[in-house]
PDB file of C-alpha atoms in Angstrom:
ATOM      1  CA  MET F   4     -18.035  48.654 -11.096  1.00 58.00           C
ATOM      2  CA  THR F   5     -14.828  50.524 -10.213  1.00 80.00           C
ATOM      3  CA  GLN F   6     -14.768  51.809  -6.649  1.00 91.00           C
ATOM      4  CA  GLN F   7     -15.235  55.566  -6.545  1.00 97.00           C
ATOM      5  CA  THR F   8     -12.819  57.862  -4.701  1.00 98.00           C
ATOM      6  CA  VAL F   9     -13.555  60.980  -2.671  1.00 98.00           C
ATOM      7  CA  ILE F  10     -11.060  63.376  -1.084  1.00 98.00           C
ATOM      8  CA  ILE F  11     -12.223  64.967   2.186  1.00 98.00           C
ATOM      9  CA  THR F  12     -10.102  67.693   3.756  1.00 98.00           C
ATOM     10  CA  GLY F  13      -9.964  67.945   7.535  1.00 96.00           C
ATOM     11  CA  ALA F  14     -11.164  64.350   7.942  1.00 97.00           C
ATOM     12  CA  SER F  15      -9.368  63.597  11.201  1.00 95.00           C
ATOM     13  CA  SER F  16     -12.133  64.959  13.443  1.00 92.00           C
ATOM     14  CA  GLY F  17     -15.627  66.406  13.593  1.00 90.00           C
ATOM     15  CA  VAL F  18     -17.808  66.705  10.525  1.00 92.00           C
ATOM     16  CA  GLY F  19     -15.024  65.622   8.162  1.00 95.00           C
ATOM     17  CA  LEU F  20     -14.342  62.412  10.081  1.00 96.00           C
ATOM     18  CA  TYR F  21     -17.970  61.371  10.173  1.00 95.00           C
ATOM     19  CA  ALA F  22     -18.421  62.309   6.524  1.00 96.00           C
ATOM     20  CA  ALA F  23     -15.483  60.017   5.770  1.00 98.00           C
ATOM     21  CA  LYS F  24     -17.121  57.225   7.745  1.00 97.00           C
ATOM     22  CA  ALA F  25     -20.456  57.714   5.960  1.00 97.00           C
ATOM     23  CA  MET F  26     -18.800  57.718   2.530  1.00 98.00           C
ATOM     24  CA  ALA F  27     -16.826  54.553   3.344  1.00 97.00           C
ATOM     25  CA  GLN F  28     -20.072  52.880   4.405  1.00 97.00           C
ATOM     26  CA  ARG F  29     -21.468  53.755   0.975  1.00 96.00           C
ATOM     27  CA  GLY F  30     -18.642  51.782  -0.629  1.00 96.00           C
ATOM     28  CA  TRP F  31     -16.408  54.689  -1.604  1.00 97.00           C
ATOM     29  CA  HIS F  32     -12.676  54.858  -1.035  1.00 98.00           C
ATOM     30  CA  VAL F  33     -11.998  57.902   1.125  1.00 98.00           C
ATOM     31  CA  VAL F  34      -8.777  59.900   0.931  1.00 98.00           C
ATOM     32  CA  MET F  35      -8.531  61.603   4.318  1.00 98.00           C
ATOM     33  CA  ALA F  36      -6.549  64.784   3.611  1.00 98.00           C
ATOM     34  CA  CYS F  37      -5.180  65.982   6.959  1.00 97.00           C
ATOM     35  CA  ARG F  38      -2.279  67.731   8.662  1.00 96.00           C
ATOM     36  CA  ASP F  39      -1.788  65.138  11.430  1.00 96.00           C
ATOM     37  CA  LEU F  40      -1.533  61.643   9.919  1.00 97.00           C
ATOM     38  CA  PRO F  41      -1.289  59.635  13.186  1.00 97.00           C
ATOM     39  CA  LYS F  42      -4.313  61.517  14.547  1.00 96.00           C
ATOM     40  CA  ALA F  43      -6.278  60.708  11.384  1.00 96.00           C
ATOM     41  CA  GLU F  44      -5.363  57.015  11.575  1.00 97.00           C
ATOM     42  CA  LYS F  45      -6.401  56.809  15.215  1.00 96.00           C
ATOM     43  CA  ALA F  46      -9.669  58.645  14.476  1.00 96.00           C
ATOM     44  CA  ALA F  47     -10.531  56.370  11.538  1.00 97.00           C
ATOM     45  CA  GLN F  48     -10.058  53.310  13.700  1.00 96.00           C
ATOM     46  CA  ALA F  49     -12.006  54.856  16.592  1.00 95.00           C
ATOM     47  CA  VAL F  50     -15.143  55.323  14.454  1.00 96.00           C
ATOM     48  CA  GLY F  51     -14.850  51.828  12.987  1.00 96.00           C
ATOM     49  CA  MET F  52     -13.654  52.534   9.444  1.00 97.00           C
ATOM     50  CA  SER F  53     -12.404  49.285   7.921  1.00 94.00           C
ATOM     51  CA  LEU F  54      -8.838  48.999   6.666  1.00 92.00           C
ATOM     52  CA  GLY F  55      -8.794  49.376   2.895  1.00 93.00           C
ATOM     53  CA  THR F  56     -11.766  51.735   2.813  1.00 97.00           C
ATOM     54  CA  TYR F  57      -9.568  54.768   3.374  1.00 98.00           C
ATOM     55  CA  SER F  58      -6.101  56.167   2.877  1.00 98.00           C
ATOM     56  CA  ILE F  59      -4.517  59.125   4.637  1.00 98.00           C
ATOM     57  CA  MET F  60      -2.514  61.826   2.881  1.00 98.00           C
ATOM     58  CA  HIS F  61      -0.850  64.929   4.240  1.00 98.00           C
ATOM     59  CA  ILE F  62      -2.044  68.415   3.433  1.00 98.00           C
ATOM     60  CA  ASP F  63      -1.687  71.750   5.219  1.00 98.00           C
ATOM     61  CA  LEU F  64      -4.230  74.016   3.574  1.00 98.00           C
ATOM     62  CA  GLY F  65      -2.593  77.053   5.146  1.00 98.00           C
ATOM     63  CA  ALA F  66       0.555  76.449   3.093  1.00 98.00           C
ATOM     64  CA  LEU F  67       0.110  76.759  -0.656  1.00 98.00           C
ATOM     65  CA  GLU F  68       3.154  74.613  -1.409  1.00 98.00           C
ATOM     66  CA  SER F  69       1.661  71.827   0.711  1.00 98.00           C
ATOM     67  CA  VAL F  70      -1.548  71.994  -1.335  1.00 98.00           C
ATOM     68  CA  ARG F  71       0.414  71.665  -4.575  1.00 98.00           C
ATOM     69  CA  LYS F  72       2.423  68.763  -3.130  1.00 98.00           C
ATOM     70  CA  PHE F  73      -0.765  67.003  -2.056  1.00 98.00           C
ATOM     71  CA  VAL F  74      -2.126  67.165  -5.602  1.00 98.00           C
ATOM     72  CA  GLN F  75       1.119  65.685  -6.957  1.00 98.00           C
ATOM     73  CA  ASN F  76       1.033  62.896  -4.380  1.00 98.00           C
ATOM     74  CA  PHE F  77      -2.608  62.098  -5.081  1.00 98.00           C
ATOM     75  CA  ARG F  78      -1.995  61.863  -8.809  1.00 98.00           C
ATOM     76  CA  ALA F  79       0.925  59.527  -8.125  1.00 98.00           C
ATOM     77  CA  THR F  80      -1.530  57.026  -6.589  1.00 97.00           C
ATOM     78  CA  GLY F  81      -3.198  56.581  -9.964  1.00 96.00           C
ATOM     79  CA  LYS F  82      -6.651  56.815  -8.416  1.00 96.00           C
ATOM     80  CA  SER F  83      -9.524  58.457 -10.250  1.00 96.00           C
ATOM     81  CA  LEU F  84     -11.085  61.416  -8.449  1.00 98.00           C
ATOM     82  CA  ASP F  85     -14.879  61.297  -8.405  1.00 98.00           C
ATOM     83  CA  ALA F  86     -15.695  63.774  -5.632  1.00 98.00           C
ATOM     84  CA  LEU F  87     -13.926  66.447  -3.601  1.00 98.00           C
ATOM     85  CA  VAL F  88     -15.174  67.703  -0.228  1.00 98.00           C
ATOM     86  CA  CYS F  89     -13.639  70.937   1.078  1.00 98.00           C
ATOM     87  CA  ASN F  90     -14.391  70.649   4.774  1.00 95.00           C
ATOM     88  CA  ALA F  91     -11.298  71.705   6.749  1.00 95.00           C
ATOM     89  CA  ALA F  92     -11.303  75.072   8.495  1.00 93.00           C
ATOM     90  CA  VAL F  93      -9.523  76.973  11.231  1.00 92.00           C
ATOM     91  CA  TYR F  94     -11.341  79.310  13.606  1.00 87.00           C
ATOM     92  CA  LEU F  95      -9.158  81.471  15.856  1.00 88.00           C
ATOM     93  CA  PRO F  96     -11.582  83.912  17.522  1.00 81.00           C
ATOM     94  CA  LEU F  97      -9.348  84.942  20.433  1.00 84.00           C
ATOM     95  CA  LEU F  98      -6.478  86.357  18.393  1.00 87.00           C
ATOM     96  CA  LYS F  99      -5.739  90.043  18.821  1.00 93.00           C
ATOM     97  CA  GLU F 100      -3.143  90.085  16.058  1.00 96.00           C
ATOM     98  CA  PRO F 101      -3.237  87.973  12.899  1.00 96.00           C
ATOM     99  CA  MET F 102      -1.285  84.752  12.539  1.00 96.00           C
ATOM    100  CA  ARG F 103       0.355  84.418   9.139  1.00 98.00           C
ATOM    101  CA  SER F 104       0.709  81.529   6.704  1.00 98.00           C
ATOM    102  CA  PRO F 105       4.158  80.595   5.311  1.00 97.00           C
ATOM    103  CA  GLU F 106       3.379  82.865   2.360  1.00 97.00           C
ATOM    104  CA  GLY F 107       2.491  85.768   4.671  1.00 97.00           C
ATOM    105  CA  TYR F 108      -1.325  85.721   4.452  1.00 98.00           C
ATOM    106  CA  GLU F 109      -3.713  85.949   7.420  1.00 97.00           C
ATOM    107  CA  LEU F 110      -4.137  82.339   8.496  1.00 97.00           C
ATOM    108  CA  SER F 111      -7.946  81.966   8.523  1.00 95.00           C
ATOM    109  CA  VAL F 112      -8.307  83.243   4.975  1.00 97.00           C
ATOM    110  CA  ALA F 113      -5.146  81.435   3.864  1.00 98.00           C
ATOM    111  CA  THR F 114      -6.446  78.082   5.131  1.00 97.00           C
ATOM    112  CA  ASN F 115     -10.188  78.239   4.638  1.00 96.00           C
ATOM    113  CA  HIS F 116     -10.279  80.221   1.386  1.00 98.00           C
ATOM    114  CA  PHE F 117      -6.913  80.317  -0.399  1.00 98.00           C
ATOM    115  CA  GLY F 118      -6.009  76.684   0.331  1.00 98.00           C
ATOM    116  CA  HIS F 119      -9.343  75.320  -0.829  1.00 98.00           C
ATOM    117  CA  PHE F 120      -9.532  77.689  -3.795  1.00 98.00           C
ATOM    118  CA  LEU F 121      -6.153  76.410  -4.995  1.00 98.00           C
ATOM    119  CA  LEU F 122      -7.093  72.773  -4.320  1.00 98.00           C
ATOM    120  CA  CYS F 123     -10.360  73.095  -6.258  1.00 98.00           C
ATOM    121  CA  ASN F 124      -8.651  74.675  -9.247  1.00 98.00           C
ATOM    122  CA  LEU F 125      -5.799  72.154  -9.343  1.00 98.00           C
ATOM    123  CA  LEU F 126      -8.079  69.110  -8.977  1.00 98.00           C
ATOM    124  CA  LEU F 127     -10.662  70.315 -11.475  1.00 98.00           C
ATOM    125  CA  GLU F 128      -8.827  68.502 -14.271  1.00 97.00           C
ATOM    126  CA  ASP F 129      -8.856  65.282 -12.242  1.00 98.00           C
ATOM    127  CA  LEU F 130     -12.610  65.525 -11.717  1.00 98.00           C
ATOM    128  CA  LYS F 131     -13.110  66.219 -15.423  1.00 97.00           C
ATOM    129  CA  ALA F 132     -11.076  63.107 -16.268  1.00 97.00           C
ATOM    130  CA  SER F 133     -13.207  60.830 -14.081  1.00 96.00           C
ATOM    131  CA  SER F 134     -15.395  58.371 -15.971  1.00 94.00           C
ATOM    132  CA  ALA F 135     -18.022  58.463 -13.224  1.00 94.00           C
ATOM    133  CA  PRO F 136     -21.405  59.685 -14.506  1.00 92.00           C
ATOM    134  CA  ASP F 137     -21.927  61.865 -11.430  1.00 95.00           C
ATOM    135  CA  LYS F 138     -18.965  63.953 -10.234  1.00 98.00           C
ATOM    136  CA  ARG F 139     -19.281  66.454  -7.413  1.00 98.00           C
ATOM    137  CA  LEU F 140     -17.266  69.188  -5.711  1.00 98.00           C
ATOM    138  CA  ILE F 141     -18.774  70.129  -2.358  1.00 98.00           C
ATOM    139  CA  ILE F 142     -17.690  72.948  -0.032  1.00 97.00           C
ATOM    140  CA  LEU F 143     -18.867  73.344   3.559  1.00 94.00           C
ATOM    141  CA  GLY F 144     -20.557  76.665   4.285  1.00 86.00           C
ATOM    142  CA  THR F 145     -21.659  78.213   7.559  1.00 76.00           C
ATOM    143  CA  VAL F 146     -24.812  79.856   8.815  1.00 60.00           C
ATOM    144  CA  THR F 147     -22.834  82.806  10.197  1.00 59.00           C
ATOM    145  CA  ALA F 148     -21.845  83.830   6.662  1.00 49.00           C
ATOM    146  CA  ASN F 149     -25.386  83.732   5.254  1.00 52.00           C
ATOM    147  CA  SER F 150     -27.909  86.248   6.554  1.00 57.00           C
ATOM    148  CA  LYS F 151     -30.685  84.602   4.491  1.00 53.00           C
ATOM    149  CA  GLU F 152     -30.469  81.479   6.663  1.00 56.00           C
ATOM    150  CA  LEU F 153     -32.731  81.669   9.718  1.00 49.00           C
ATOM    151  CA  GLY F 154     -29.814  81.102  12.079  1.00 48.00           C
ATOM    152  CA  GLY F 155     -27.824  83.714  10.176  1.00 47.00           C
ATOM    153  CA  LYS F 156     -30.416  86.423  10.871  1.00 47.00           C
ATOM    154  CA  ILE F 157     -29.396  86.566  14.536  1.00 51.00           C
ATOM    155  CA  PRO F 158     -27.428  89.785  15.134  1.00 50.00           C
ATOM    156  CA  ILE F 159     -23.788  88.932  15.805  1.00 59.00           C
ATOM    157  CA  PRO F 160     -20.712  91.119  16.236  1.00 65.00           C
ATOM    158  CA  ALA F 161     -18.730  91.727  13.040  1.00 72.00           C
ATOM    159  CA  PRO F 162     -20.835  89.783  10.515  1.00 83.00           C
ATOM    160  CA  ALA F 163     -19.323  88.545   7.267  1.00 86.00           C
ATOM    161  CA  ASP F 164     -18.759  91.447   4.873  1.00 90.00           C
ATOM    162  CA  LEU F 165     -16.149  91.577   2.120  1.00 94.00           C
ATOM    163  CA  GLY F 166     -16.611  95.289   1.447  1.00 94.00           C
ATOM    164  CA  ASP F 167     -15.164  96.160  -1.934  1.00 95.00           C
ATOM    165  CA  LEU F 168     -12.457  93.489  -1.560  1.00 97.00           C
ATOM    166  CA  GLN F 169      -9.839  96.166  -0.914  1.00 98.00           C
ATOM    167  CA  GLY F 170      -7.609  93.786   1.027  1.00 98.00           C
ATOM    168  CA  LEU F 171      -7.513  91.250  -1.790  1.00 98.00           C
ATOM    169  CA  ALA F 172      -6.996  93.978  -4.360  1.00 98.00           C
ATOM    170  CA  ALA F 173      -3.932  95.163  -2.429  1.00 98.00           C
ATOM    171  CA  GLY F 174      -2.379  91.677  -2.427  1.00 98.00           C
ATOM    172  CA  PHE F 175      -3.396  90.630   1.109  1.00 98.00           C
ATOM    173  CA  LYS F 176       0.132  90.738   2.530  1.00 96.00           C
ATOM    174  CA  ALA F 177       1.078  92.393   5.851  1.00 96.00           C
ATOM    175  CA  PRO F 178      -0.051  94.725   7.245  1.00 96.00           C
ATOM    176  CA  ILE F 179      -3.320  93.754   5.504  1.00 97.00           C
ATOM    177  CA  ALA F 180      -5.185  91.007   7.349  1.00 97.00           C
ATOM    178  CA  MET F 181      -8.813  91.408   6.229  1.00 98.00           C
ATOM    179  CA  ILE F 182     -10.431  90.908   2.845  1.00 98.00           C
ATOM    180  CA  ASP F 183     -12.169  94.285   3.137  1.00 97.00           C
ATOM    181  CA  GLY F 184      -8.854  95.950   4.058  1.00 97.00           C
ATOM    182  CA  LYS F 185     -10.110  97.061   7.478  1.00 97.00           C
ATOM    183  CA  PRO F 186      -8.500  96.411  10.912  1.00 96.00           C
ATOM    184  CA  PHE F 187      -8.128  92.782  11.956  1.00 96.00           C
ATOM    185  CA  LYS F 188     -11.057  91.042  13.655  1.00 95.00           C
ATOM    186  CA  ALA F 189     -10.372  87.355  14.208  1.00 92.00           C
ATOM    187  CA  GLY F 190     -13.962  86.096  14.224  1.00 89.00           C
ATOM    188  CA  LYS F 191     -14.871  88.138  11.158  1.00 93.00           C
ATOM    189  CA  ALA F 192     -11.836  86.786   9.283  1.00 94.00           C
ATOM    190  CA  TYR F 193     -13.300  83.291   9.672  1.00 91.00           C
ATOM    191  CA  LYS F 194     -16.788  84.347   8.582  1.00 91.00           C
ATOM    192  CA  ASP F 195     -15.395  86.246   5.587  1.00 94.00           C
ATOM    193  CA  SER F 196     -13.376  83.201   4.532  1.00 95.00           C
ATOM    194  CA  LYS F 197     -16.468  80.986   4.684  1.00 92.00           C
ATOM    195  CA  LEU F 198     -18.446  83.508   2.643  1.00 92.00           C
ATOM    196  CA  CYS F 199     -15.659  83.246   0.063  1.00 95.00           C
ATOM    197  CA  ASN F 200     -16.048  79.448   0.149  1.00 95.00           C
ATOM    198  CA  MET F 201     -19.716  79.710  -0.787  1.00 90.00           C
ATOM    199  CA  MET F 202     -18.990  82.289  -3.479  1.00 93.00           C
ATOM    200  CA  THR F 203     -16.231  80.065  -4.881  1.00 96.00           C
ATOM    201  CA  SER F 204     -18.698  77.221  -5.296  1.00 96.00           C
ATOM    202  CA  ARG F 205     -21.200  79.426  -7.109  1.00 94.00           C
ATOM    203  CA  GLU F 206     -18.497  80.728  -9.414  1.00 96.00           C
ATOM    204  CA  LEU F 207     -17.232  77.182 -10.107  1.00 98.00           C
ATOM    205  CA  HIS F 208     -20.781  76.302 -11.117  1.00 97.00           C
ATOM    206  CA  ARG F 209     -21.121  79.348 -13.355  1.00 96.00           C
ATOM    207  CA  ARG F 210     -17.792  78.752 -15.078  1.00 97.00           C
ATOM    208  CA  TYR F 211     -17.621  74.976 -15.360  1.00 98.00           C
ATOM    209  CA  HIS F 212     -20.875  73.090 -14.747  1.00 98.00           C
ATOM    210  CA  ASP F 213     -22.331  73.295 -18.256  1.00 97.00           C
ATOM    211  CA  ALA F 214     -19.067  72.260 -19.918  1.00 97.00           C
ATOM    212  CA  THR F 215     -18.092  69.497 -17.479  1.00 97.00           C
ATOM    213  CA  GLY F 216     -21.279  68.233 -15.860  1.00 97.00           C
ATOM    214  CA  ILE F 217     -19.588  68.463 -12.457  1.00 98.00           C
ATOM    215  CA  VAL F 218     -22.004  69.304  -9.647  1.00 98.00           C
ATOM    216  CA  PHE F 219     -20.780  72.235  -7.523  1.00 98.00           C
ATOM    217  CA  ASN F 220     -22.620  72.835  -4.251  1.00 97.00           C
ATOM    218  CA  THR F 221     -22.272  74.059  -0.686  1.00 95.00           C
ATOM    219  CA  LEU F 222     -24.129  72.991   2.425  1.00 93.00           C
ATOM    220  CA  TYR F 223     -24.735  73.857   6.041  1.00 87.00           C
ATOM    221  CA  PRO F 224     -25.245  70.520   7.815  1.00 85.00           C
ATOM    222  CA  GLY F 225     -26.435  72.050  11.092  1.00 76.00           C
ATOM    223  CA  CYS F 226     -24.988  73.521  14.253  1.00 60.00           C
ATOM    224  CA  VAL F 227     -22.329  71.040  15.328  1.00 60.00           C
ATOM    225  CA  ALA F 228     -21.790  72.918  18.569  1.00 46.00           C
ATOM    226  CA  ASP F 229     -19.266  70.465  20.013  1.00 58.00           C
ATOM    227  CA  THR F 230     -17.045  70.159  16.958  1.00 55.00           C
ATOM    228  CA  PRO F 231     -13.267  70.607  17.402  1.00 57.00           C
ATOM    229  CA  LEU F 232     -13.632  73.736  15.239  1.00 53.00           C
ATOM    230  CA  PHE F 233     -14.345  75.584  18.498  1.00 48.00           C
ATOM    231  CA  ARG F 234     -11.270  74.283  20.361  1.00 57.00           C
ATOM    232  CA  ASN F 235      -9.642  77.732  20.201  1.00 54.00           C
ATOM    233  CA  SER F 236     -12.637  79.479  21.778  1.00 52.00           C
ATOM    234  CA  TYR F 237     -12.994  80.408  25.449  1.00 51.00           C
ATOM    235  CA  PRO F 238     -13.404  77.247  27.604  1.00 61.00           C
ATOM    236  CA  LEU F 239     -16.669  78.612  29.033  1.00 52.00           C
ATOM    237  CA  PHE F 240     -18.023  79.102  25.494  1.00 46.00           C
ATOM    238  CA  GLN F 241     -17.130  75.489  24.664  1.00 49.00           C
ATOM    239  CA  LYS F 242     -19.319  74.367  27.577  1.00 54.00           C
ATOM    240  CA  ILE F 243     -22.234  76.762  27.214  1.00 56.00           C
ATOM    241  CA  PHE F 244     -22.624  76.803  23.412  1.00 44.00           C
ATOM    242  CA  PRO F 245     -23.583  73.096  23.014  1.00 45.00           C
ATOM    243  CA  TRP F 246     -26.004  73.341  25.977  1.00 40.00           C
ATOM    244  CA  PHE F 247     -27.570  76.482  24.491  1.00 46.00           C
ATOM    245  CA  GLN F 248     -28.024  74.881  21.066  1.00 51.00           C
ATOM    246  CA  LYS F 249     -29.471  71.694  22.544  1.00 50.00           C
ATOM    247  CA  ASN F 250     -31.828  73.214  25.103  1.00 49.00           C
ATOM    248  CA  ILE F 251     -32.703  76.722  23.931  1.00 45.00           C
ATOM    249  CA  THR F 252     -32.507  77.000  20.132  1.00 52.00           C
ATOM    250  CA  GLY F 253     -32.949  73.342  19.226  1.00 54.00           C
ATOM    251  CA  GLY F 254     -30.308  73.899  16.570  1.00 62.00           C
ATOM    252  CA  TYR F 255     -27.827  71.285  17.791  1.00 66.00           C
ATOM    253  CA  VAL F 256     -26.871  68.438  15.472  1.00 75.00           C
ATOM    254  CA  THR F 257     -24.446  65.634  16.258  1.00 81.00           C
ATOM    255  CA  GLN F 258     -21.151  65.226  14.449  1.00 84.00           C
ATOM    256  CA  GLU F 259     -22.373  61.869  13.122  1.00 88.00           C
ATOM    257  CA  LEU F 260     -25.607  63.288  11.695  1.00 88.00           C
ATOM    258  CA  SER F 261     -23.760  66.233  10.135  1.00 88.00           C
ATOM    259  CA  GLY F 262     -21.292  63.831   8.522  1.00 93.00           C
ATOM    260  CA  GLU F 263     -24.168  61.789   7.117  1.00 93.00           C
ATOM    261  CA  ARG F 264     -25.676  64.946   5.637  1.00 93.00           C
ATOM    262  CA  VAL F 265     -22.382  65.799   3.950  1.00 96.00           C
ATOM    263  CA  ALA F 266     -22.283  62.289   2.487  1.00 97.00           C
ATOM    264  CA  GLN F 267     -25.828  62.694   1.176  1.00 96.00           C
ATOM    265  CA  VAL F 268     -24.876  65.874  -0.686  1.00 97.00           C
ATOM    266  CA  VAL F 269     -21.757  64.161  -2.062  1.00 98.00           C
ATOM    267  CA  ALA F 270     -23.279  60.881  -3.181  1.00 97.00           C
ATOM    268  CA  ASP F 271     -27.057  60.627  -3.128  1.00 96.00           C
ATOM    269  CA  PRO F 272     -29.085  61.032  -6.361  1.00 95.00           C
ATOM    270  CA  GLU F 273     -31.531  63.597  -4.942  1.00 95.00           C
ATOM    271  CA  PHE F 274     -28.675  66.096  -4.532  1.00 97.00           C
ATOM    272  CA  LYS F 275     -27.649  66.240  -8.206  1.00 96.00           C
ATOM    273  CA  GLN F 276     -28.811  69.827  -8.738  1.00 96.00           C
ATOM    274  CA  SER F 277     -25.761  72.088  -9.169  1.00 97.00           C
ATOM    275  CA  GLY F 278     -25.129  75.653  -8.068  1.00 95.00           C
ATOM    276  CA  VAL F 279     -27.135  75.550  -4.852  1.00 94.00           C
ATOM    277  CA  HIS F 280     -26.664  75.723  -1.077  1.00 92.00           C
ATOM    278  CA  TRP F 281     -28.283  72.862   0.852  1.00 92.00           C
ATOM    279  CA  SER F 282     -29.655  73.325   4.356  1.00 85.00           C
ATOM    280  CA  TRP F 283     -31.807  71.494   6.878  1.00 82.00           C
ATOM    281  CA  GLY F 284     -33.131  74.627   8.543  1.00 65.00           C
ATOM    282  CA  ASN F 285     -32.761  75.868  12.091  1.00 56.00           C
ATOM    283  CA  ARG F 286     -34.254  72.822  13.809  1.00 53.00           C
ATOM    284  CA  GLN F 287     -31.629  70.204  13.106  1.00 52.00           C
ATOM    285  CA  LYS F 288     -33.430  67.002  14.089  1.00 53.00           C
ATOM    286  CA  ALA F 289     -32.687  63.696  12.399  1.00 53.00           C
ATOM    287  CA  GLY F 290     -35.203  63.021   9.644  1.00 56.00           C
ATOM    288  CA  ARG F 291     -35.696  66.681   8.788  1.00 66.00           C
ATOM    289  CA  LYS F 292     -35.836  67.190   5.020  1.00 81.00           C
ATOM    290  CA  SER F 293     -33.166  69.117   3.163  1.00 86.00           C
ATOM    291  CA  PHE F 294     -33.979  72.126   1.021  1.00 81.00           C
ATOM    292  CA  VAL F 295     -32.235  74.655  -1.214  1.00 86.00           C
ATOM    293  CA  GLN F 296     -31.350  77.720   0.851  1.00 78.00           C
ATOM    294  CA  GLU F 297     -30.960  81.138  -0.755  1.00 80.00           C
ATOM    295  CA  LEU F 298     -27.655  82.931  -0.171  1.00 78.00           C
ATOM    296  CA  SER F 299     -27.438  86.541   0.975  1.00 72.00           C
ATOM    297  CA  ASP F 300     -26.837  89.435  -1.391  1.00 73.00           C
ATOM    298  CA  LYS F 301     -23.254  89.554  -0.092  1.00 71.00           C
ATOM    299  CA  ALA F 302     -22.588  86.473  -2.238  1.00 69.00           C
ATOM    300  CA  SER F 303     -23.762  88.185  -5.435  1.00 73.00           C
ATOM    301  CA  ASP F 304     -22.470  87.059  -8.820  1.00 79.00           C
ATOM    302  CA  ASP F 305     -20.637  90.351  -9.415  1.00 89.00           C
ATOM    303  CA  LYS F 306     -18.827  90.112  -6.076  1.00 91.00           C
ATOM    304  CA  ALA F 307     -18.032  86.428  -6.702  1.00 94.00           C
ATOM    305  CA  ILE F 308     -16.461  87.236 -10.057  1.00 96.00           C
ATOM    306  CA  GLN F 309     -14.305  89.951  -8.480  1.00 96.00           C
ATOM    307  CA  MET F 310     -13.305  87.666  -5.622  1.00 97.00           C
ATOM    308  CA  TRP F 311     -12.383  84.888  -8.066  1.00 98.00           C
ATOM    309  CA  GLU F 312     -10.241  87.139 -10.236  1.00 98.00           C
ATOM    310  CA  LEU F 313      -8.406  88.750  -7.309  1.00 98.00           C
ATOM    311  CA  THR F 314      -7.789  85.422  -5.579  1.00 98.00           C
ATOM    312  CA  SER F 315      -6.533  83.887  -8.824  1.00 98.00           C
ATOM    313  CA  LYS F 316      -4.086  86.778  -9.203  1.00 98.00           C
ATOM    314  CA  ILE F 317      -2.776  86.363  -5.653  1.00 98.00           C
ATOM    315  CA  LEU F 318      -2.338  82.609  -6.107  1.00 98.00           C
ATOM    316  CA  GLU F 319      -0.890  83.067  -9.609  1.00 97.00           C
ATOM    317  CA  LEU F 320      -3.425  80.759 -11.220  1.00 96.00           C
TER     318      LEU F 320
END
């Protein structure tokens, strides 16, 4: 049987790294799509990934040209693509003014949403061409962008809300920095981008599952409170948040367990249902059973269709 190949973005640390390890242990070849190649190589060796089970390729999801170049470089390898995992994300909660991508878009949305949206659309043909009987495209979600999730019911400042997508409709260039067109809020920009990720997956399912058989899903693998995603938060938050999740909420899950859960959704037979969001609930203990989690009304089909069409226009797809 031909070895299957999975691309995992942001695989040099955290959930992506341990998902890469878990997929390699399942016998897959893992393409670690990362910005920092030496860091990715060092990380792969540190977690014990065997040489030959992975390759490392450069991508900067915040730069659309880099995404296009990555796709060209992957196709040049001649490898079949059997699964794609959109894991990478930036979270810049302390910013007072927006950082901009090379194309001039607010960086959180540019990286987490635009970059992955473009990657999914460009690699869709590669997934279609795979001879594997079970092909999957998986996008990481977050509890903070889904008010139906138990952890997402906790009141937080500036929750995810795309409004009427005024910012996207206006082209999303400066001075616009928010999808809803309102003043910039760094933490909300991240949550909005992750809501778009989950809506993108649902819209991929609606548009392409029946015709292609590709499984399109999202998941929330648990509260990985010590992930490098939080490296741009206040130092005190980085210390208190893991303790709080471990000792007060019980929501803490290790990077290794979260990576294993991603691998389950990517490769295991019991996760073949398409168009759903997988969760393990608020108590993230090993051995807890997965279940299909409802998404909030903010991820409605009508809003997803609008988001898809506006994003496609911006990215000239």
